[in-house]
Coordinates of C-alpha atoms and ligand atoms in Angstrom, one line a residue:
Chain B
M1 CA 20.8 48.8 -0.4
Q2 CA 21.4 45.1 -0.6
T3 CA 19.4 42.8 -3.1
V4 CA 18.7 39.2 -3.2
K5 CA 16.7 37.1 -5.4
M6 CA 14.5 34.2 -5.5
V7 CA 13.4 32.0 -8.7
I8 CA 10.1 30.9 -9.4
T9 CA 10.0 28.2 -12.1
G10 CA 7.9 25.5 -13.6
P11 CA 6.1 24.3 -16.6
F12 CA 4.0 26.3 -19.1
N13 CA 0.7 27.6 -17.5
A14 CA 1.7 26.3 -13.9
G15 CA 1.0 29.4 -12.4
K16 CA 4.3 31.1 -11.6
T17 CA 3.0 34.6 -12.8
S18 CA 0.1 34.6 -10.3
F19 CA 2.5 33.3 -7.5
I20 CA 4.4 36.1 -7.8
R21 CA 1.5 38.6 -8.4
S22 CA 0.0 37.5 -5.1
V23 CA 2.8 38.7 -3.0
S24 CA 4.6 41.4 -5.0
E25 CA 4.2 45.1 -3.7
I26 CA 4.6 46.2 -7.3
D27 CA 2.5 45.4 -10.3
V28 CA 4.3 42.3 -11.7
V29 CA 6.3 43.5 -14.5
S30 CA 5.6 40.5 -16.8
T31 CA 6.9 40.3 -20.3
E32 CA 3.6 38.7 -21.3
R33 CA 2.6 38.2 -24.9
K34 CA -0.3 37.0 -26.6
I35 CA 0.0 33.3 -27.6
S36 CA 0.0 32.8 -31.2
S37 CA 0.9 29.0 -31.6
K38 CA -2.4 27.1 -31.4
A39 CA -0.8 24.3 -29.5
E40 CA -0.3 26.4 -26.5
R41 CA -3.3 28.4 -26.7
V42 CA -4.7 27.1 -23.4
K43 CA -4.9 30.6 -22.3
E44 CA -4.4 34.4 -23.8
T45 CA -1.0 35.3 -22.7
T46 CA 2.3 33.7 -21.6
T47 CA 5.4 35.1 -19.9
V48 CA 8.2 35.4 -22.7
A49 CA 11.1 36.4 -20.9
M50 CA 10.6 36.7 -17.2
D51 CA 8.3 37.9 -14.5
F52 CA 9.6 40.4 -11.8
G53 CA 8.2 41.0 -8.5
R54 CA 9.6 42.6 -5.4
I55 CA 9.2 42.8 -1.7
T56 CA 11.1 45.6 0.3
V57 CA 12.4 44.0 3.4
D58 CA 13.7 47.2 5.2
D59 CA 15.4 50.1 4.4
A60 CA 18.4 48.1 3.6
L61 CA 17.1 45.0 1.9
V62 CA 15.0 44.2 -1.3
L63 CA 13.9 40.6 -2.3
Y64 CA 13.1 40.0 -6.0
L65 CA 11.1 37.3 -7.3
F66 CA 11.9 36.3 -10.7
G67 CA 9.6 33.8 -12.7
T68 CA 11.1 32.1 -15.7
P69 CA 9.2 31.8 -18.9
G70 CA 7.5 28.5 -19.1
Q71 CA 7.8 27.8 -22.8
K72 CA 10.5 25.3 -23.7
R73 CA 12.0 27.9 -26.3
F74 CA 13.0 30.2 -23.4
D75 CA 15.4 27.7 -21.8
F76 CA 18.3 29.9 -22.3
M77 CA 16.8 32.5 -19.9
W78 CA 17.1 30.1 -17.2
E79 CA 20.8 30.1 -16.3
I80 CA 21.1 33.6 -16.3
L81 CA 18.0 33.9 -13.9
S82 CA 19.4 31.4 -11.8
E83 CA 22.7 33.4 -11.3
G84 CA 23.0 34.1 -7.5
M85 CA 19.7 33.1 -6.5
L86 CA 18.8 32.1 -2.6
G87 CA 16.9 29.3 -3.7
F88 CA 14.1 28.4 -5.7
V89 CA 10.4 27.3 -6.2
V90 CA 9.2 24.6 -8.8
I91 CA 5.4 25.3 -9.4
V92 CA 3.6 22.1 -10.7
D93 CA 0.1 22.2 -12.0
S94 CA -1.2 19.5 -9.9
A95 CA -4.2 19.2 -12.3
R96 CA -2.2 18.5 -15.5
P97 CA -0.3 15.5 -15.6
E98 CA 0.9 15.9 -19.2
T99 CA 3.1 18.4 -17.6
F100 CA 4.5 16.5 -14.7
R101 CA 7.6 14.8 -16.9
E102 CA 8.6 18.3 -17.8
A103 CA 8.4 19.4 -14.3
M104 CA 10.9 16.9 -13.4
G105 CA 13.1 18.0 -16.1
I106 CA 12.9 21.6 -15.0
L107 CA 13.6 20.6 -11.7
H108 CA 16.9 18.7 -12.3
T109 CA 17.9 21.4 -14.8
F110 CA 17.7 23.7 -12.0
R111 CA 19.7 21.6 -9.5
A112 CA 22.5 21.3 -11.8
Y113 CA 22.7 25.2 -12.2
A114 CA 23.3 25.6 -8.5
P115 CA 22.8 23.3 -5.5
T116 CA 20.6 25.7 -3.7
P117 CA 17.6 24.9 -1.6
Y118 CA 14.3 24.6 -3.2
V119 CA 10.8 23.5 -2.5
V120 CA 8.2 22.2 -4.8
A121 CA 4.8 23.8 -5.0
A122 CA 1.8 21.6 -5.8
N123 CA -0.4 24.4 -7.3
K124 CA -4.2 24.6 -8.3
Q125 CA -5.1 22.4 -5.1
D126 CA -8.4 24.3 -5.7
M127 CA -9.4 22.2 -8.9
K128 CA -11.3 19.4 -8.8
D129 CA -8.8 17.4 -11.0
S130 CA -5.8 18.0 -8.8
W131 CA -3.6 15.1 -7.5
S132 CA -2.9 15.3 -4.0
V133 CA 0.4 16.2 -2.7
D134 CA 1.4 12.6 -1.6
D135 CA 0.6 11.2 -5.3
L136 CA 2.5 14.1 -6.9
R137 CA 5.4 13.3 -4.8
I138 CA 5.6 9.7 -6.0
A139 CA 4.8 10.8 -9.6
L140 CA 7.4 13.2 -9.7
K141 CA 9.6 10.8 -7.9
L142 CA 10.5 13.1 -5.3
S143 CA 12.1 11.6 -2.2
D144 CA 10.9 12.4 1.3
D145 CA 13.6 14.8 2.2
I146 CA 12.4 17.2 -0.4
K147 CA 9.6 19.8 0.7
M148 CA 6.6 19.7 -1.1
L149 CA 3.6 22.2 -0.3
P150 CA 0.0 22.3 -1.5
C151 CA -0.6 25.8 -3.2
V152 CA -3.2 28.0 -4.7
A153 CA -1.1 30.6 -6.2
S154 CA -3.9 33.3 -6.4
D155 CA -4.1 33.0 -2.4
K156 CA -1.7 35.2 -0.7
E157 CA -1.3 33.2 2.4
S158 CA -0.8 30.0 0.5
V159 CA 2.2 31.6 -1.6
K160 CA 3.7 33.1 1.8
K161 CA 3.8 29.4 3.3
V162 CA 5.7 28.3 0.2
L163 CA 8.2 31.1 0.6
L164 CA 8.5 30.8 4.1
E165 CA 9.4 27.0 3.8
L166 CA 11.9 27.6 1.3
L167 CA 13.5 30.4 3.6
Y168 CA 13.3 27.8 6.5
S169 CA 15.0 25.5 4.2
I170 CA 17.8 27.9 3.4
L171 CA 18.3 28.4 7.2
E172 CA 18.6 24.7 7.9
E173 CA 21.5 24.6 5.0
M174 CA 23.4 27.4 6.4
D175 CA 23.2 25.7 10.0
A176 CA 24.3 22.5 8.4
K177 CA 27.1 24.0 6.6
Q178 CA 28.3 25.7 9.9
G179 CA 28.2 22.5 11.7
A180 CA 30.1 20.7 9.0
Chain W
M1 CA -8.6 15.1 -5.7
A2 CA -8.6 12.9 -8.7
I3 CA -5.8 10.9 -10.4
K4 CA -6.7 11.0 -14.1
G5 CA -4.8 11.8 -17.4
H6 CA -3.7 10.3 -20.6
L7 CA -1.5 6.9 -20.8
R8 CA 1.1 8.9 -23.1
D9 CA 1.9 11.1 -19.8
F10 CA 1.6 8.5 -17.2
S11 CA 2.3 4.9 -18.3
V12 CA 0.5 1.8 -16.7
A13 CA 3.8 0.9 -14.9
Q14 CA 3.9 4.3 -13.3
L15 CA 0.2 4.1 -12.4
F16 CA 0.9 0.8 -10.4
N17 CA 4.0 2.1 -9.2
L18 CA 1.7 4.8 -7.4
I19 CA -0.9 2.6 -6.4
N20 CA 1.8 0.1 -4.7
L21 CA 3.6 3.0 -3.2
A22 CA 0.9 4.9 -1.7
Q23 CA -1.0 1.5 -0.9
K24 CA -4.1 2.6 -2.5
S25 CA -7.6 1.0 -2.5
G26 CA -9.9 1.4 -5.5
T27 CA -10.4 0.8 -9.1
L28 CA -8.3 1.9 -11.9
T29 CA -10.3 2.5 -15.3
L30 CA -8.3 2.4 -18.7
D31 CA -10.2 3.6 -21.7
A32 CA -8.3 3.2 -24.7
A33 CA -9.8 3.7 -28.3
D34 CA -11.4 0.3 -29.0
Q35 CA -11.3 -1.3 -25.7
A36 CA -11.5 -0.7 -21.8
A37 CA -10.4 -2.4 -18.6
W38 CA -11.1 -2.3 -14.8
V39 CA -8.3 -3.1 -12.2
S40 CA -8.9 -3.0 -8.5
F41 CA -6.7 -2.8 -5.5
R42 CA -6.8 -3.0 -2.1
A43 CA -4.2 -1.4 0.1
G44 CA -1.9 -1.6 -3.1
K45 CA -2.4 -5.2 -3.9
L46 CA -4.0 -6.3 -7.2
I47 CA -7.5 -8.1 -6.3
Y48 CA -9.0 -8.1 -9.6
A49 CA -9.2 -7.1 -13.1
Q50 CA -11.8 -7.4 -16.1
L51 CA -11.6 -6.2 -19.7
G52 CA -14.3 -4.1 -20.9
E53 CA -16.3 -6.4 -23.5
E54 CA -15.5 -9.8 -21.6
D55 CA -17.9 -11.9 -19.6
G56 CA -15.9 -11.6 -16.2
T57 CA -17.8 -14.4 -14.5
I58 CA -15.6 -17.3 -12.9
M59 CA -17.8 -19.8 -14.6
H60 CA -16.6 -18.0 -18.1
I61 CA -13.3 -17.9 -16.7
L62 CA -13.0 -21.5 -15.9
V63 CA -14.5 -22.5 -19.4
K64 CA -12.2 -20.2 -21.2
A65 CA -9.0 -21.6 -19.3
G66 CA -10.3 -25.1 -20.2
R67 CA -11.0 -26.1 -16.6
L68 CA -14.7 -26.9 -17.2
T69 CA -16.2 -27.8 -20.6
D70 CA -19.4 -26.1 -22.2
R71 CA -21.3 -28.7 -21.5
Q72 CA -20.5 -28.9 -17.7
A73 CA -20.9 -25.2 -17.4
K74 CA -24.3 -25.1 -18.9
M75 CA -25.3 -28.0 -16.7
I76 CA -24.0 -26.4 -13.6
T77 CA -25.6 -23.0 -14.4
T78 CA -29.4 -24.5 -14.9
H79 CA -28.8 -26.9 -11.8
S80 CA -27.5 -24.2 -9.2
S81 CA -29.9 -21.4 -8.1
S82 CA -27.0 -19.4 -6.8
K83 CA -26.1 -16.2 -9.0
G84 CA -22.6 -14.9 -7.4
D85 CA -19.3 -16.2 -8.5
K86 CA -18.3 -17.0 -4.4
E87 CA -21.3 -19.1 -4.2
M88 CA -20.9 -20.6 -7.6
G89 CA -17.3 -21.5 -6.5
L90 CA -18.3 -23.1 -3.2
Y91 CA -20.8 -24.9 -5.4
L92 CA -18.0 -26.3 -7.8
I93 CA -15.7 -27.4 -4.7
N94 CA -18.8 -29.1 -3.0
A95 CA -19.8 -30.9 -6.1
D96 CA -15.9 -32.1 -6.6
Y97 CA -15.7 -30.2 -10.0
L98 CA -12.5 -28.5 -8.9
T99 CA -10.6 -27.6 -5.9
Q100 CA -10.2 -24.1 -4.2
K101 CA -6.7 -24.1 -5.4
D102 CA -7.5 -24.9 -8.9
I103 CA -10.0 -22.1 -9.0
L104 CA -7.9 -19.4 -7.5
A105 CA -4.9 -20.3 -9.7
T106 CA -7.1 -19.9 -12.8
L107 CA -8.6 -17.0 -11.7
R108 CA -5.0 -15.7 -10.8
S109 CA -3.8 -16.5 -14.3
H110 CA -6.6 -14.8 -16.1
I111 CA -6.2 -11.5 -14.1
L112 CA -2.4 -11.9 -14.9
D113 CA -3.2 -12.2 -18.5
I114 CA -5.4 -9.0 -18.8
V115 CA -2.9 -6.9 -16.5
F116 CA 0.2 -7.8 -18.8
Q117 CA -2.0 -6.8 -21.8
L118 CA -2.6 -3.3 -20.1
F119 CA 1.2 -2.7 -20.2
T120 CA 1.2 -2.6 -24.0
W121 CA -1.5 0.1 -23.9
T122 CA 0.1 3.7 -24.4
D123 CA -2.9 5.4 -25.7
G124 CA -6.1 5.9 -23.8
F125 CA -7.5 7.6 -20.8
F126 CA -7.1 6.3 -17.1
R127 CA -9.0 7.3 -14.1
F128 CA -8.4 6.0 -10.5
D129 CA -11.6 6.0 -8.2
P130 CA -10.7 5.4 -4.6
N131 CA -12.6 2.9 -2.5
V132 CA -14.6 1.5 -5.6
L133 CA -14.2 -2.2 -5.5
P134 CA -15.5 -5.0 -7.4
P135 CA -18.9 -6.0 -6.6
E136 CA -19.2 -8.3 -3.3
D137 CA -19.8 -11.6 -4.9
R138 CA -16.5 -11.5 -7.1
I139 CA -13.8 -13.8 -5.9
T140 CA -10.8 -11.7 -5.5
V141 CA -7.1 -12.6 -5.4
H142 CA -4.1 -10.9 -3.6
M143 CA -0.9 -10.1 -5.5
D144 CA 2.0 -7.8 -4.8
L145 CA 2.5 -5.5 -7.4
E146 CA 6.5 -5.4 -7.5
N147 CA 6.7 -8.7 -9.7
L148 CA 3.6 -7.5 -11.5
I149 CA 5.5 -4.2 -12.7
I150 CA 8.8 -6.0 -13.7
E151 CA 7.1 -8.6 -15.4
G152 CA 4.8 -5.9 -17.2
S153 CA 7.7 -3.7 -18.0
R154 CA 9.4 -6.5 -20.0
R155 CA 6.5 -6.4 -22.2
V156 CA 6.4 -2.9 -22.9
Q157 CA 6.9 -2.4 -26.7
E158 CA 7.1 1.6 -27.1
W159 CA 9.8 3.3 -25.3
D160 CA 9.2 6.9 -26.5
H161 CA 9.8 8.5 -23.0
L162 CA 12.7 6.1 -21.6
D163 CA 15.2 9.0 -22.3
D164 CA 13.0 11.5 -20.2
E165 CA 12.4 8.9 -17.2
I166 CA 16.1 8.0 -17.2
P167 CA 17.9 11.0 -18.7
N168 CA 21.5 10.6 -17.3
L169 CA 23.5 7.6 -17.4
E170 CA 26.0 9.0 -15.3
M171 CA 23.7 8.6 -12.3
A172 CA 23.8 5.9 -9.9
L173 CA 21.4 3.5 -8.5
K174 CA 20.7 2.5 -4.8
F175 CA 18.3 0.1 -3.3
V176 CA 15.3 2.0 -1.3
D177 CA 14.7 1.4 2.2
R178 CA 11.0 1.0 2.2
P179 CA 9.2 -1.7 4.2
G180 CA 8.3 -4.2 1.8
A181 CA 10.7 -3.5 -0.8
D182 CA 12.7 -6.8 -0.8
I183 CA 14.7 -7.4 -3.9
Q184 CA 15.1 -11.1 -2.5
N185 CA 11.1 -11.6 -3.2
V186 CA 11.2 -10.5 -6.8
K187 CA 11.4 -12.7 -9.8
L188 CA 14.2 -11.6 -12.1
N189 CA 16.0 -12.9 -15.2
P190 CA 19.5 -13.7 -15.0
K191 CA 20.4 -10.4 -16.9
E192 CA 18.4 -8.5 -14.6
W193 CA 20.1 -10.1 -11.5
E194 CA 23.3 -9.1 -13.1
V195 CA 22.4 -5.7 -13.2
V196 CA 20.9 -5.6 -9.4
S197 CA 24.2 -7.1 -8.3
Y198 CA 26.1 -3.9 -9.3
V199 CA 23.3 -1.8 -7.8
D200 CA 25.6 0.5 -5.6
P201 CA 26.1 4.5 -5.3
K202 CA 29.6 3.9 -6.4
N203 CA 28.7 2.5 -9.8
S204 CA 27.1 4.7 -12.6
I205 CA 24.4 3.2 -14.6
K206 CA 26.5 3.5 -17.6
Q207 CA 29.3 1.3 -15.6
I208 CA 27.0 -1.3 -15.1
A209 CA 25.8 -1.3 -18.6
K210 CA 29.4 -1.8 -19.4
A211 CA 30.1 -4.5 -16.9
V212 CA 27.1 -6.5 -17.9
K213 CA 27.1 -5.9 -21.6
L214 CA 24.0 -4.1 -22.3
N215 CA 23.6 -1.1 -24.7
D216 CA 21.9 2.0 -23.5
L217 CA 18.4 1.2 -24.5
E218 CA 18.6 -2.3 -22.5
I219 CA 20.1 -1.1 -19.6
R220 CA 17.3 1.8 -19.5
R221 CA 14.5 -0.9 -19.9
I222 CA 15.8 -2.7 -16.8
V223 CA 16.3 0.2 -14.9
Y224 CA 13.2 1.5 -15.5
G225 CA 11.4 -1.8 -14.5
L226 CA 13.1 -1.7 -11.0
L227 CA 12.4 2.0 -10.5
Q228 CA 8.6 1.7 -11.4
A229 CA 8.6 -1.5 -9.0
G230 CA 10.0 0.7 -6.3
L231 CA 13.0 -1.5 -5.4
I232 CA 15.5 1.2 -6.4
E233 CA 16.3 4.8 -6.7
I234 CA 18.7 6.9 -9.0
V235 CA 20.9 8.9 -7.0
R236 CA 24.2 11.0 -7.6
P237 CA 27.4 8.8 -7.8
E238 CA 29.6 8.9 -4.7
S239 CA 32.2 9.8 -7.3
M240 CA 30.7 12.6 -9.0
P241 CA 31.9 16.1 -8.4
Q242 CA 29.2 18.8 -7.8
P243 CA 28.3 20.6 -10.7
A244 CA 30.8 22.9 -12.1
H245 CA 29.1 25.9 -11.3
A246 CA 29.7 25.9 -7.7
P247 CA 27.0 27.6 -5.2
R248 CA 26.4 31.1 -6.5
I249 CA 25.1 32.4 -3.3
R250 CA 26.9 35.6 -2.6
P251 CA 29.8 34.9 -0.3
L252 CA 28.6 36.6 2.7
D253 CA 29.8 35.6 6.1
E254 CA 27.6 33.1 7.3
R255 CA 26.4 34.6 10.2
V256 CA 25.4 37.7 8.5
Q257 CA 23.5 35.8 6.0
A258 CA 21.3 33.9 8.6
T259 CA 20.3 37.2 10.0
L260 CA 19.5 38.5 6.6
I261 CA 17.0 35.4 5.8
D262 CA 15.5 35.9 9.3
R263 CA 14.8 39.7 8.4
I264 CA 13.1 38.2 5.1
I265 CA 11.1 35.6 7.1
D266 CA 9.9 38.6 9.5
R267 CA 8.7 40.3 6.4
I268 CA 6.8 37.8 4.4
R269 CA 5.2 36.7 7.8
S270 CA 3.9 40.1 7.9
L271 CA 2.8 40.5 4.1
Ligands
GTP1 N1 -7.8 27.4 -10.2 C1 -6.6 27.8 -10.4 N2 -6.0 28.5 -11.1 C2 -4.7 28.9 -10.9 C3 -4.0 28.8 -10.0 N3 -2.9 29.6 -10.3 C4 -2.8 29.6 -11.7 N4 -4.2 29.5 -12.4 C5 -4.6 29.9 -13.3 O1 -3.6 29.4 -14.3 C6 -3.4 29.9 -15.6 C7 -1.9 30.2 -15.5 O2 -1.5 30.7 -14.8 P1 0.2 31.9 -15.0 O3 0.1 32.5 -13.4 O4 -0.2 32.7 -16.2 O5 0.9 30.9 -15.1 P2 2.3 30.9 -15.7 O6 3.4 29.6 -14.9 O7 2.9 32.3 -15.4 O8 2.3 30.7 -17.2 P3 3.2 30.8 -18.3 O9 4.2 32.1 -18.1 O10 2.4 31.2 -19.7 O11 4.4 29.9 -18.3 C8 -4.3 31.4 -15.2 O12 -5.3 31.1 -15.9 C9 -4.3 31.3 -13.9 O13 -5.5 32.1 -13.7 C10 -4.5 28.3 -8.7 O14 -3.9 28.1 -7.8 N5 -5.8 27.5 -9.1
MG2 MG1 3.8 33.6 -16.4

């Protein structure tokens, strides 16, 4: 049995756990915990170590989705999680500009760990205050060649689309490498 | 879809950059603790600005700028039946008080004064309402944002987030190839020109700073202005090696791997 993994990252509360939950065939093994610090209590629980979802591809192949913890003090987990990944998804809460700067920081950090393909998911597009994908691209200073997709993490079709785009990018990169 | 938030998280320079690059039309409202302002744009150009508490009529602006005296203004207002700024402007021109050029130049500098002031606002909320434009009767101008952003960035006082915006001075700079982004049309000061002359994917920001004798803060400030004006972008310098930890994808034979990805794609499609 072969296993491969992808990493789902992004700032605190961006929707990483929801994203994995939408497509995982097992209940997401989430290391969530009640939030104690007042500042971060926009919701009840947060991921403290990682999320862990699974998609069985066939008899011989399993894909794992790892979600990073969103809070800054768990940074040390990132490098461990990135080890050997096929690619990663950066989830951004499109309705909270106060998280954009951090999202950019996370993006740069992950890019430094491994130059693997990635896509950016502009999440919570169903919310009234969400920024459009085009505006987010400028706000996050992402050049046109970086794939950015609208996303609603609770919607399975939307999550599938993001994962597929990442997989297409991985294929493209392999083609490019082979051509070179 | 909305663009709103706090100026701490997204600065006036960044907002102007967004409006410029996305060529937006509409009105940006800034709400600080003790003052408010409206700035309007058409297709990414500045057309109007007003401070919250201020009388924004053309008569008031001309008096404030000393182009008309209080007495003249009073007389004109009582004698003319027209209400709107455009009609008032025509009246002033026809009655030989001022030329169209005078009026527009005064208005332009009034609007710029307001806008440059906004670059110093760091505390407050912003909201952009697409397609909301100033009342029809107002006289509007038409100004490129690039120069404005660079000039405005020079006036920024607080640089709390500069390190976040430009974290790594080992990176290099490159001119963007965006239509309309022409460095030749921008008014730069000599130091900025010096920096610009070194923009090249071969030179790291640090090397540029050394060459033109600027410290880290000074070089970051100039780079920030040029970045927000959409004239340059940060790139990995040609000489920089790939990160030490090389790609960690399992060293599979490439053909096998492509089929592996195909299998995952098929599976996810079927979910
Ligand atoms: N409306 C809307 N709400 C969403 C969406 N995605 C996530 N949420 C909500 O946003 C909140 C955060 O979602 P999580 O999935 O816990 O986010 P996370 O990134 O795992 O958060 P941490 O682990 O704490 O960093 C929850 O209340 C979700 O229900 C979305 O696409 N639309
Ligand atoms: Mg989580």
